[in-house]
Amino acid sequence: MDLETGSAVVNSPSLAAGITACKEKLLEFFDKSTYDSEYYYFATVLDPRFKDTLFKANKGLTATLFSKEWVKDCAAAFRETCEIFYNHHSPVIDDPNQPSDLVQPVDVEELDEFTRAWKAQIPSASRSRRLSPPNSAAGEIAAYLSEEVTKQPPLVWWSQNAHRFPRLAAMARDFLSIPGTSVAVERVFNVGRDVISLRRQSLGAETVRMLMNYRAGMLLEKQIRRSNNP
C-alpha cells in the first residue's frame, strides 16, 4: 500500500504535507547522487540480498526513482565494466554429475515490514534454479541474476560463491567497499569541525593533522581498555 494513501495520512493534512516534502527531498538528493555515477547501481546489484530486484519495481516510489532509461544505461555500463576490467578472472566449472542446487526462497513471515513492502513492489518471477555460469561475462551476470536473493551478508555469500562467479566476486570486492570507506571519511570530516572552530581557524595543516591523530589515538586507547576490562 502507498504510504500517501493510508488512512492516517489522508485524515491529517500536516502529515500528508510532511510525507510529500520528504518524498520530494529524497528525489532531489537521489538525482544528485546518481547523475554522474553508476556506482550506486553496481553496489546494489552486487549485493546478493538485492541484486537487480530494486530496479524492477513497477509501482510506488522506487518506480519513480528508477527510470527505464537510467536502469538500461546502468545495466549496460555494469556489463561493459565487467567485460573490460574483470574478464581475466576464469570461472570454476561445477561438477556436471552433481545435481543443481535450488536456492530456497525467503520465508515472508521472517521479513520485516520494510522488506515486505519492498518485495511487494517487485514483479514476481521464477528464478530459483542455480545455473552453472558460462565463460562469457554477460553469461555470468545472467546466471547470477537468475538466482533468488538471499538473506546472507554479502561477505559471507561471496566467500562461498566466488568460485562460481569470479568476475562478479572481484567486482564486489571493489565496489561494495566504497560505502564502507566513505563512511569513515565522513566521520573524520565531522570531527574536523570540532578541531577547526571559529576561534581556531588559523591552525596550520600539520597542527590539524597532529590533533586529529592524537584524538584518534586517545579513542583507540579507550576502546582497548574497554575490551580488556568488560
PDB file of C-alpha atoms in Angstrom:
ATOM      1  CA  MET A   1       0.000   0.000   0.000  1.00  0.00           C
ATOM      2  CA  ASP A   2       1.254   3.511  -0.856  1.00  0.00           C
ATOM      3  CA  LEU A   3       2.127   5.474   2.280  1.00  0.00           C
ATOM      4  CA  GLU A   4       0.412   8.584   0.959  1.00  0.00           C
ATOM      5  CA  THR A   5      -2.945   6.808   0.650  1.00  0.00           C
ATOM      6  CA  GLY A   6      -3.026   5.477   4.202  1.00  0.00           C
ATOM      7  CA  SER A   7      -5.990   6.440   6.346  1.00  0.00           C
ATOM      8  CA  ALA A   8      -3.836   8.215   8.931  1.00  0.00           C
ATOM      9  CA  VAL A   9      -2.216  10.338   6.222  1.00  0.00           C
ATOM     10  CA  VAL A  10      -5.440  11.132   4.377  1.00  0.00           C
ATOM     11  CA  ASN A  11      -7.045  12.388   7.594  1.00  0.00           C
ATOM     12  CA  SER A  12      -4.068  14.573   8.524  1.00  0.00           C
ATOM     13  CA  PRO A  13      -3.145  17.393   6.096  1.00  0.00           C
ATOM     14  CA  SER A  14       0.023  18.222   8.036  1.00  0.00           C
ATOM     15  CA  LEU A  15       1.197  14.602   7.929  1.00  0.00           C
ATOM     16  CA  ALA A  16       0.444  14.386   4.212  1.00  0.00           C
ATOM     17  CA  ALA A  17       2.401  17.582   3.580  1.00  0.00           C
ATOM     18  CA  GLY A  18       5.345  16.231   5.552  1.00  0.00           C
ATOM     19  CA  ILE A  19       5.399  12.968   3.604  1.00  0.00           C
ATOM     20  CA  THR A  20       5.209  14.841   0.301  1.00  0.00           C
ATOM     21  CA  ALA A  21       8.092  17.097   1.338  1.00  0.00           C
ATOM     22  CA  CYS A  22      10.196  14.086   2.367  1.00  0.00           C
ATOM     23  CA  LYS A  23       9.456  12.388  -0.942  1.00  0.00           C
ATOM     24  CA  GLU A  24      10.468  15.455  -2.949  1.00  0.00           C
ATOM     25  CA  LYS A  25      13.685  15.851  -0.957  1.00  0.00           C
ATOM     26  CA  LEU A  26      14.526  12.171  -1.443  1.00  0.00           C
ATOM     27  CA  LEU A  27      14.065  12.507  -5.192  1.00  0.00           C
ATOM     28  CA  GLU A  28      16.222  15.637  -5.225  1.00  0.00           C
ATOM     29  CA  PHE A  29      19.161  14.058  -3.406  1.00  0.00           C
ATOM     30  CA  PHE A  30      18.842  10.797  -5.328  1.00  0.00           C
ATOM     31  CA  ASP A  31      19.081  12.640  -8.637  1.00  0.00           C
ATOM     32  CA  LYS A  32      22.191  14.480  -7.464  1.00  0.00           C
ATOM     33  CA  SER A  33      23.918  11.335  -6.187  1.00  0.00           C
ATOM     34  CA  THR A  34      23.255   9.155  -9.232  1.00  0.00           C
ATOM     35  CA  TYR A  35      23.519  11.676 -12.071  1.00  0.00           C
ATOM     36  CA  ASP A  36      27.248  11.251 -12.758  1.00  0.00           C
ATOM     37  CA  SER A  37      27.885   7.748 -11.430  1.00  0.00           C
ATOM     38  CA  GLU A  38      26.544   4.239 -11.896  1.00  0.00           C
ATOM     39  CA  TYR A  39      28.291   3.002  -8.754  1.00  0.00           C
ATOM     40  CA  TYR A  40      25.085   3.004  -6.704  1.00  0.00           C
ATOM     41  CA  TYR A  41      23.568   0.637  -9.245  1.00  0.00           C
ATOM     42  CA  PHE A  42      26.719  -1.509  -9.284  1.00  0.00           C
ATOM     43  CA  ALA A  43      26.866  -1.840  -5.494  1.00  0.00           C
ATOM     44  CA  THR A  44      23.171  -2.719  -5.232  1.00  0.00           C
ATOM     45  CA  VAL A  45      23.327  -5.383  -7.947  1.00  0.00           C
ATOM     46  CA  LEU A  46      26.463  -6.893  -6.405  1.00  0.00           C
ATOM     47  CA  ASP A  47      24.681  -7.208  -3.047  1.00  0.00           C
ATOM     48  CA  PRO A  48      23.169 -10.740  -3.164  1.00  0.00           C
ATOM     49  CA  ARG A  49      20.380  -9.611  -0.834  1.00  0.00           C
ATOM     50  CA  PHE A  50      19.014  -7.256  -3.516  1.00  0.00           C
ATOM     51  CA  LYS A  51      20.646  -7.883  -6.921  1.00  0.00           C
ATOM     52  CA  ASP A  52      18.540  -6.105  -9.565  1.00  0.00           C
ATOM     53  CA  THR A  53      15.183  -6.570  -7.824  1.00  0.00           C
ATOM     54  CA  LEU A  54      15.094  -2.986  -6.568  1.00  0.00           C
ATOM     55  CA  PHE A  55      15.243  -1.683 -10.132  1.00  0.00           C
ATOM     56  CA  LYS A  56      12.389  -3.895 -11.321  1.00  0.00           C
ATOM     57  CA  ALA A  57       9.771  -2.287  -9.099  1.00  0.00           C
ATOM     58  CA  ASN A  58       6.740  -1.335 -11.173  1.00  0.00           C
ATOM     59  CA  LYS A  59       4.910   0.810  -8.638  1.00  0.00           C
ATOM     60  CA  GLY A  60       5.445   3.108  -5.704  1.00  0.00           C
ATOM     61  CA  LEU A  61       8.355   5.456  -5.041  1.00  0.00           C
ATOM     62  CA  THR A  62      11.010   3.096  -6.381  1.00  0.00           C
ATOM     63  CA  ALA A  63       9.315   3.063  -9.779  1.00  0.00           C
ATOM     64  CA  THR A  64       9.560   6.853  -9.776  1.00  0.00           C
ATOM     65  CA  LEU A  65      13.192   6.889  -8.684  1.00  0.00           C
ATOM     66  CA  PHE A  66      14.493   4.499 -11.322  1.00  0.00           C
ATOM     67  CA  SER A  67      13.501   5.350 -14.880  1.00  0.00           C
ATOM     68  CA  LYS A  68      13.747   2.648 -17.529  1.00  0.00           C
ATOM     69  CA  GLU A  69      16.386   4.622 -19.414  1.00  0.00           C
ATOM     70  CA  TRP A  70      18.538   5.024 -16.290  1.00  0.00           C
ATOM     71  CA  VAL A  71      18.302   1.334 -15.420  1.00  0.00           C
ATOM     72  CA  LYS A  72      19.099   0.340 -19.011  1.00  0.00           C
ATOM     73  CA  ASP A  73      22.155   2.602 -19.158  1.00  0.00           C
ATOM     74  CA  CYS A  74      23.429   1.390 -15.776  1.00  0.00           C
ATOM     75  CA  ALA A  75      22.956  -2.259 -16.748  1.00  0.00           C
ATOM     76  CA  ALA A  76      24.926  -1.691 -19.953  1.00  0.00           C
ATOM     77  CA  ALA A  77      27.686   0.085 -18.003  1.00  0.00           C
ATOM     78  CA  PHE A  78      27.748  -2.767 -15.476  1.00  0.00           C
ATOM     79  CA  ARG A  79      28.207  -5.369 -18.212  1.00  0.00           C
ATOM     80  CA  GLU A  80      30.813  -3.265 -20.023  1.00  0.00           C
ATOM     81  CA  THR A  81      32.812  -2.698 -16.827  1.00  0.00           C
ATOM     82  CA  CYS A  82      32.784  -6.420 -16.082  1.00  0.00           C
ATOM     83  CA  GLU A  83      33.956  -7.289 -19.596  1.00  0.00           C
ATOM     84  CA  ILE A  84      36.731  -4.682 -19.753  1.00  0.00           C
ATOM     85  CA  PHE A  85      38.246  -4.814 -16.268  1.00  0.00           C
ATOM     86  CA  TYR A  86      37.320  -8.241 -14.850  1.00  0.00           C
ATOM     87  CA  ASN A  87      37.237 -10.593 -17.820  1.00  0.00           C
ATOM     88  CA  HIS A  88      40.618 -12.131 -16.916  1.00  0.00           C
ATOM     89  CA  HIS A  89      39.054 -13.989 -13.983  1.00  0.00           C
ATOM     90  CA  SER A  90      38.221 -17.545 -15.060  1.00  0.00           C
ATOM     91  CA  PRO A  91      35.184 -19.350 -13.614  1.00  0.00           C
ATOM     92  CA  VAL A  92      35.443 -22.746 -11.970  1.00  0.00           C
ATOM     93  CA  ILE A  93      33.076 -25.133 -13.723  1.00  0.00           C
ATOM     94  CA  ASP A  94      30.785 -27.050 -11.371  1.00  0.00           C
ATOM     95  CA  ASP A  95      30.767 -30.831 -11.494  1.00  0.00           C
ATOM     96  CA  PRO A  96      28.042 -31.789 -14.027  1.00  0.00           C
ATOM     97  CA  ASN A  97      27.407 -35.036 -12.153  1.00  0.00           C
ATOM     98  CA  GLN A  98      26.218 -33.156  -9.094  1.00  0.00           C
ATOM     99  CA  PRO A  99      22.542 -32.168  -9.030  1.00  0.00           C
ATOM    100  CA  SER A 100      21.725 -28.491  -9.410  1.00  0.00           C
ATOM    101  CA  ASP A 101      21.022 -26.801  -6.109  1.00  0.00           C
ATOM    102  CA  LEU A 102      17.851 -24.900  -5.516  1.00  0.00           C
ATOM    103  CA  VAL A 103      18.017 -21.623  -3.666  1.00  0.00           C
ATOM    104  CA  GLN A 104      15.314 -21.688  -1.046  1.00  0.00           C
ATOM    105  CA  PRO A 105      13.035 -18.623  -1.147  1.00  0.00           C
ATOM    106  CA  VAL A 106      12.950 -16.433   1.909  1.00  0.00           C
ATOM    107  CA  ASP A 107      10.026 -17.042   4.221  1.00  0.00           C
ATOM    108  CA  VAL A 108       7.770 -13.996   4.055  1.00  0.00           C
ATOM    109  CA  GLU A 109       6.966 -14.286   7.757  1.00  0.00           C
ATOM    110  CA  GLU A 110      10.653 -13.763   8.593  1.00  0.00           C
ATOM    111  CA  LEU A 111      10.839 -10.443   6.748  1.00  0.00           C
ATOM    112  CA  ASP A 112      10.489  -7.102   8.469  1.00  0.00           C
ATOM    113  CA  GLU A 113       7.867  -4.553   7.449  1.00  0.00           C
ATOM    114  CA  PHE A 114      10.228  -2.569   5.201  1.00  0.00           C
ATOM    115  CA  THR A 115      11.385  -5.668   3.318  1.00  0.00           C
ATOM    116  CA  ARG A 116       7.829  -6.903   2.825  1.00  0.00           C
ATOM    117  CA  ALA A 117       6.828  -3.523   1.377  1.00  0.00           C
ATOM    118  CA  TRP A 118       9.867  -3.551  -0.897  1.00  0.00           C
ATOM    119  CA  LYS A 119       9.201  -7.078  -2.161  1.00  0.00           C
ATOM    120  CA  ALA A 120       5.541  -6.247  -2.788  1.00  0.00           C
ATOM    121  CA  GLN A 121       6.621  -3.755  -5.463  1.00  0.00           C
ATOM    122  CA  ILE A 122       8.755  -6.260  -7.378  1.00  0.00           C
ATOM    123  CA  PRO A 123       7.223  -8.251 -10.247  1.00  0.00           C
ATOM    124  CA  SER A 124       7.083 -11.931  -9.383  1.00  0.00           C
ATOM    125  CA  ALA A 125       9.482 -14.083 -11.385  1.00  0.00           C
ATOM    126  CA  SER A 126      10.746 -17.639 -11.144  1.00  0.00           C
ATOM    127  CA  ARG A 127      14.493 -17.564 -10.701  1.00  0.00           C
ATOM    128  CA  SER A 128      15.350 -20.072  -8.037  1.00  0.00           C
ATOM    129  CA  ARG A 129      17.375 -22.600 -10.035  1.00  0.00           C
ATOM    130  CA  ARG A 130      21.136 -22.400  -9.738  1.00  0.00           C
ATOM    131  CA  LEU A 131      22.830 -22.341 -13.140  1.00  0.00           C
ATOM    132  CA  SER A 132      26.461 -23.008 -13.992  1.00  0.00           C
ATOM    133  CA  PRO A 133      27.991 -19.726 -15.196  1.00  0.00           C
ATOM    134  CA  PRO A 134      29.150 -19.788 -18.836  1.00  0.00           C
ATOM    135  CA  ASN A 135      32.532 -18.483 -19.953  1.00  0.00           C
ATOM    136  CA  SER A 136      31.383 -15.010 -21.028  1.00  0.00           C
ATOM    137  CA  ALA A 137      30.994 -12.089 -18.652  1.00  0.00           C
ATOM    138  CA  ALA A 138      27.457 -11.463 -19.893  1.00  0.00           C
ATOM    139  CA  GLY A 139      26.574 -15.099 -19.246  1.00  0.00           C
ATOM    140  CA  GLU A 140      27.999 -14.942 -15.731  1.00  0.00           C
ATOM    141  CA  ILE A 141      25.912 -11.861 -14.984  1.00  0.00           C
ATOM    142  CA  ALA A 142      22.781 -13.544 -16.356  1.00  0.00           C
ATOM    143  CA  ALA A 143      23.415 -16.667 -14.279  1.00  0.00           C
ATOM    144  CA  TYR A 144      23.969 -14.598 -11.133  1.00  0.00           C
ATOM    145  CA  LEU A 145      20.791 -12.577 -11.628  1.00  0.00           C
ATOM    146  CA  SER A 146      18.753 -15.700 -12.417  1.00  0.00           C
ATOM    147  CA  GLU A 147      19.122 -16.936  -8.836  1.00  0.00           C
ATOM    148  CA  GLU A 148      16.929 -15.844  -5.942  1.00  0.00           C
ATOM    149  CA  VAL A 149      18.168 -13.243  -3.484  1.00  0.00           C
ATOM    150  CA  THR A 150      19.497 -14.354  -0.119  1.00  0.00           C
ATOM    151  CA  LYS A 151      19.458 -13.200   3.494  1.00  0.00           C
ATOM    152  CA  GLN A 152      23.173 -13.909   3.932  1.00  0.00           C
ATOM    153  CA  PRO A 153      25.542 -10.963   4.429  1.00  0.00           C
ATOM    154  CA  PRO A 154      27.385 -10.087   1.204  1.00  0.00           C
ATOM    155  CA  LEU A 155      30.817 -11.015   2.580  1.00  0.00           C
ATOM    156  CA  VAL A 156      29.633 -14.474   3.607  1.00  0.00           C
ATOM    157  CA  TRP A 157      27.758 -15.120   0.366  1.00  0.00           C
ATOM    158  CA  TRP A 158      30.607 -14.043  -1.898  1.00  0.00           C
ATOM    159  CA  SER A 159      33.163 -16.073   0.040  1.00  0.00           C
ATOM    160  CA  GLN A 160      31.042 -19.163  -0.645  1.00  0.00           C
ATOM    161  CA  ASN A 161      30.251 -18.378  -4.291  1.00  0.00           C
ATOM    162  CA  ALA A 162      33.359 -16.592  -5.589  1.00  0.00           C
ATOM    163  CA  HIS A 163      34.432 -19.736  -7.457  1.00  0.00           C
ATOM    164  CA  ARG A 164      31.138 -19.721  -9.357  1.00  0.00           C
ATOM    165  CA  PHE A 165      31.131 -16.014 -10.207  1.00  0.00           C
ATOM    166  CA  PRO A 166      34.812 -14.956 -10.204  1.00  0.00           C
ATOM    167  CA  ARG A 167      34.355 -11.820 -12.292  1.00  0.00           C
ATOM    168  CA  LEU A 168      31.464 -10.549 -10.191  1.00  0.00           C
ATOM    169  CA  ALA A 169      33.253 -11.523  -6.971  1.00  0.00           C
ATOM    170  CA  ALA A 170      36.177  -9.319  -7.988  1.00  0.00           C
ATOM    171  CA  MET A 171      33.763  -6.501  -8.818  1.00  0.00           C
ATOM    172  CA  ALA A 172      32.043  -6.947  -5.460  1.00  0.00           C
ATOM    173  CA  ARG A 173      35.359  -6.560  -3.639  1.00  0.00           C
ATOM    174  CA  ASP A 174      35.944  -3.261  -5.413  1.00  0.00           C
ATOM    175  CA  PHE A 175      32.504  -1.680  -5.411  1.00  0.00           C
ATOM    176  CA  LEU A 176      30.986  -2.922  -2.146  1.00  0.00           C
ATOM    177  CA  SER A 177      33.938  -1.457  -0.265  1.00  0.00           C
ATOM    178  CA  ILE A 178      33.089   2.083  -1.431  1.00  0.00           C
ATOM    179  CA  PRO A 179      30.251   2.795   1.084  1.00  0.00           C
ATOM    180  CA  GLY A 180      32.288   1.448   3.994  1.00  0.00           C
ATOM    181  CA  THR A 181      35.327   3.611   3.271  1.00  0.00           C
ATOM    182  CA  SER A 182      33.286   6.723   2.566  1.00  0.00           C
ATOM    183  CA  VAL A 183      31.504   6.485   5.930  1.00  0.00           C
ATOM    184  CA  ALA A 184      34.804   6.622   7.803  1.00  0.00           C
ATOM    185  CA  VAL A 185      35.885   9.668   5.806  1.00  0.00           C
ATOM    186  CA  GLU A 186      32.634  11.462   6.609  1.00  0.00           C
ATOM    187  CA  ARG A 187      33.207  10.821  10.306  1.00  0.00           C
ATOM    188  CA  VAL A 188      36.653  12.389  10.060  1.00  0.00           C
ATOM    189  CA  PHE A 189      35.229  15.471   8.350  1.00  0.00           C
ATOM    190  CA  ASN A 190      32.543  15.793  11.020  1.00  0.00           C
ATOM    191  CA  VAL A 191      35.149  15.649  13.781  1.00  0.00           C
ATOM    192  CA  GLY A 192      37.248  18.180  11.895  1.00  0.00           C
ATOM    193  CA  ARG A 193      34.628  20.825  12.585  1.00  0.00           C
ATOM    194  CA  ASP A 194      35.351  20.436  16.303  1.00  0.00           C
ATOM    195  CA  VAL A 195      39.077  20.964  15.745  1.00  0.00           C
ATOM    196  CA  ILE A 196      38.823  23.918  13.356  1.00  0.00           C
ATOM    197  CA  SER A 197      36.321  26.212  15.037  1.00  0.00           C
ATOM    198  CA  LEU A 198      35.705  29.937  14.692  1.00  0.00           C
ATOM    199  CA  ARG A 199      38.351  30.597  17.336  1.00  0.00           C
ATOM    200  CA  ARG A 200      40.896  28.201  15.803  1.00  0.00           C
ATOM    201  CA  GLN A 201      40.601  28.708  12.063  1.00  0.00           C
ATOM    202  CA  SER A 202      44.239  29.768  11.591  1.00  0.00           C
ATOM    203  CA  LEU A 203      45.771  26.423  12.541  1.00  0.00           C
ATOM    204  CA  GLY A 204      48.378  25.058  10.159  1.00  0.00           C
ATOM    205  CA  ALA A 205      47.815  21.842   8.215  1.00  0.00           C
ATOM    206  CA  GLU A 206      50.467  19.972  10.206  1.00  0.00           C
ATOM    207  CA  THR A 207      48.930  21.087  13.501  1.00  0.00           C
ATOM    208  CA  VAL A 208      45.473  19.911  12.419  1.00  0.00           C
ATOM    209  CA  ARG A 209      46.906  16.567  11.342  1.00  0.00           C
ATOM    210  CA  MET A 210      48.655  16.090  14.693  1.00  0.00           C
ATOM    211  CA  LEU A 211      45.493  16.978  16.625  1.00  0.00           C
ATOM    212  CA  MET A 212      43.385  14.539  14.601  1.00  0.00           C
ATOM    213  CA  ASN A 213      45.944  11.748  15.027  1.00  0.00           C
ATOM    214  CA  TYR A 214      46.219  12.437  18.755  1.00  0.00           C
ATOM    215  CA  ARG A 215      42.437  12.301  19.147  1.00  0.00           C
ATOM    216  CA  ALA A 216      42.249   9.035  17.181  1.00  0.00           C
ATOM    217  CA  GLY A 217      44.964   7.558  19.398  1.00  0.00           C
ATOM    218  CA  MET A 218      43.103   8.523  22.572  1.00  0.00           C
ATOM    219  CA  LEU A 219      39.872   6.948  21.296  1.00  0.00           C
ATOM    220  CA  LEU A 220      41.737   3.778  20.341  1.00  0.00           C
ATOM    221  CA  GLU A 221      43.267   3.515  23.809  1.00  0.00           C
ATOM    222  CA  LYS A 222      39.814   3.880  25.385  1.00  0.00           C
ATOM    223  CA  GLN A 223      38.408   1.124  23.179  1.00  0.00           C
ATOM    224  CA  ILE A 224      41.306  -1.182  24.062  1.00  0.00           C
ATOM    225  CA  ARG A 225      40.827  -0.574  27.780  1.00  0.00           C
ATOM    226  CA  ARG A 226      37.096  -1.268  27.498  1.00  0.00           C
ATOM    227  CA  SER A 227      37.684  -4.518  25.632  1.00  0.00           C
ATOM    228  CA  ASN A 228      40.268  -5.661  28.183  1.00  0.00           C
ATOM    229  CA  ASN A 229      38.092  -4.687  31.154  1.00  0.00           C
ATOM    230  CA  PRO A 230      34.474  -5.600  30.295  1.00  0.00           C
TER     231      PRO A 230
END
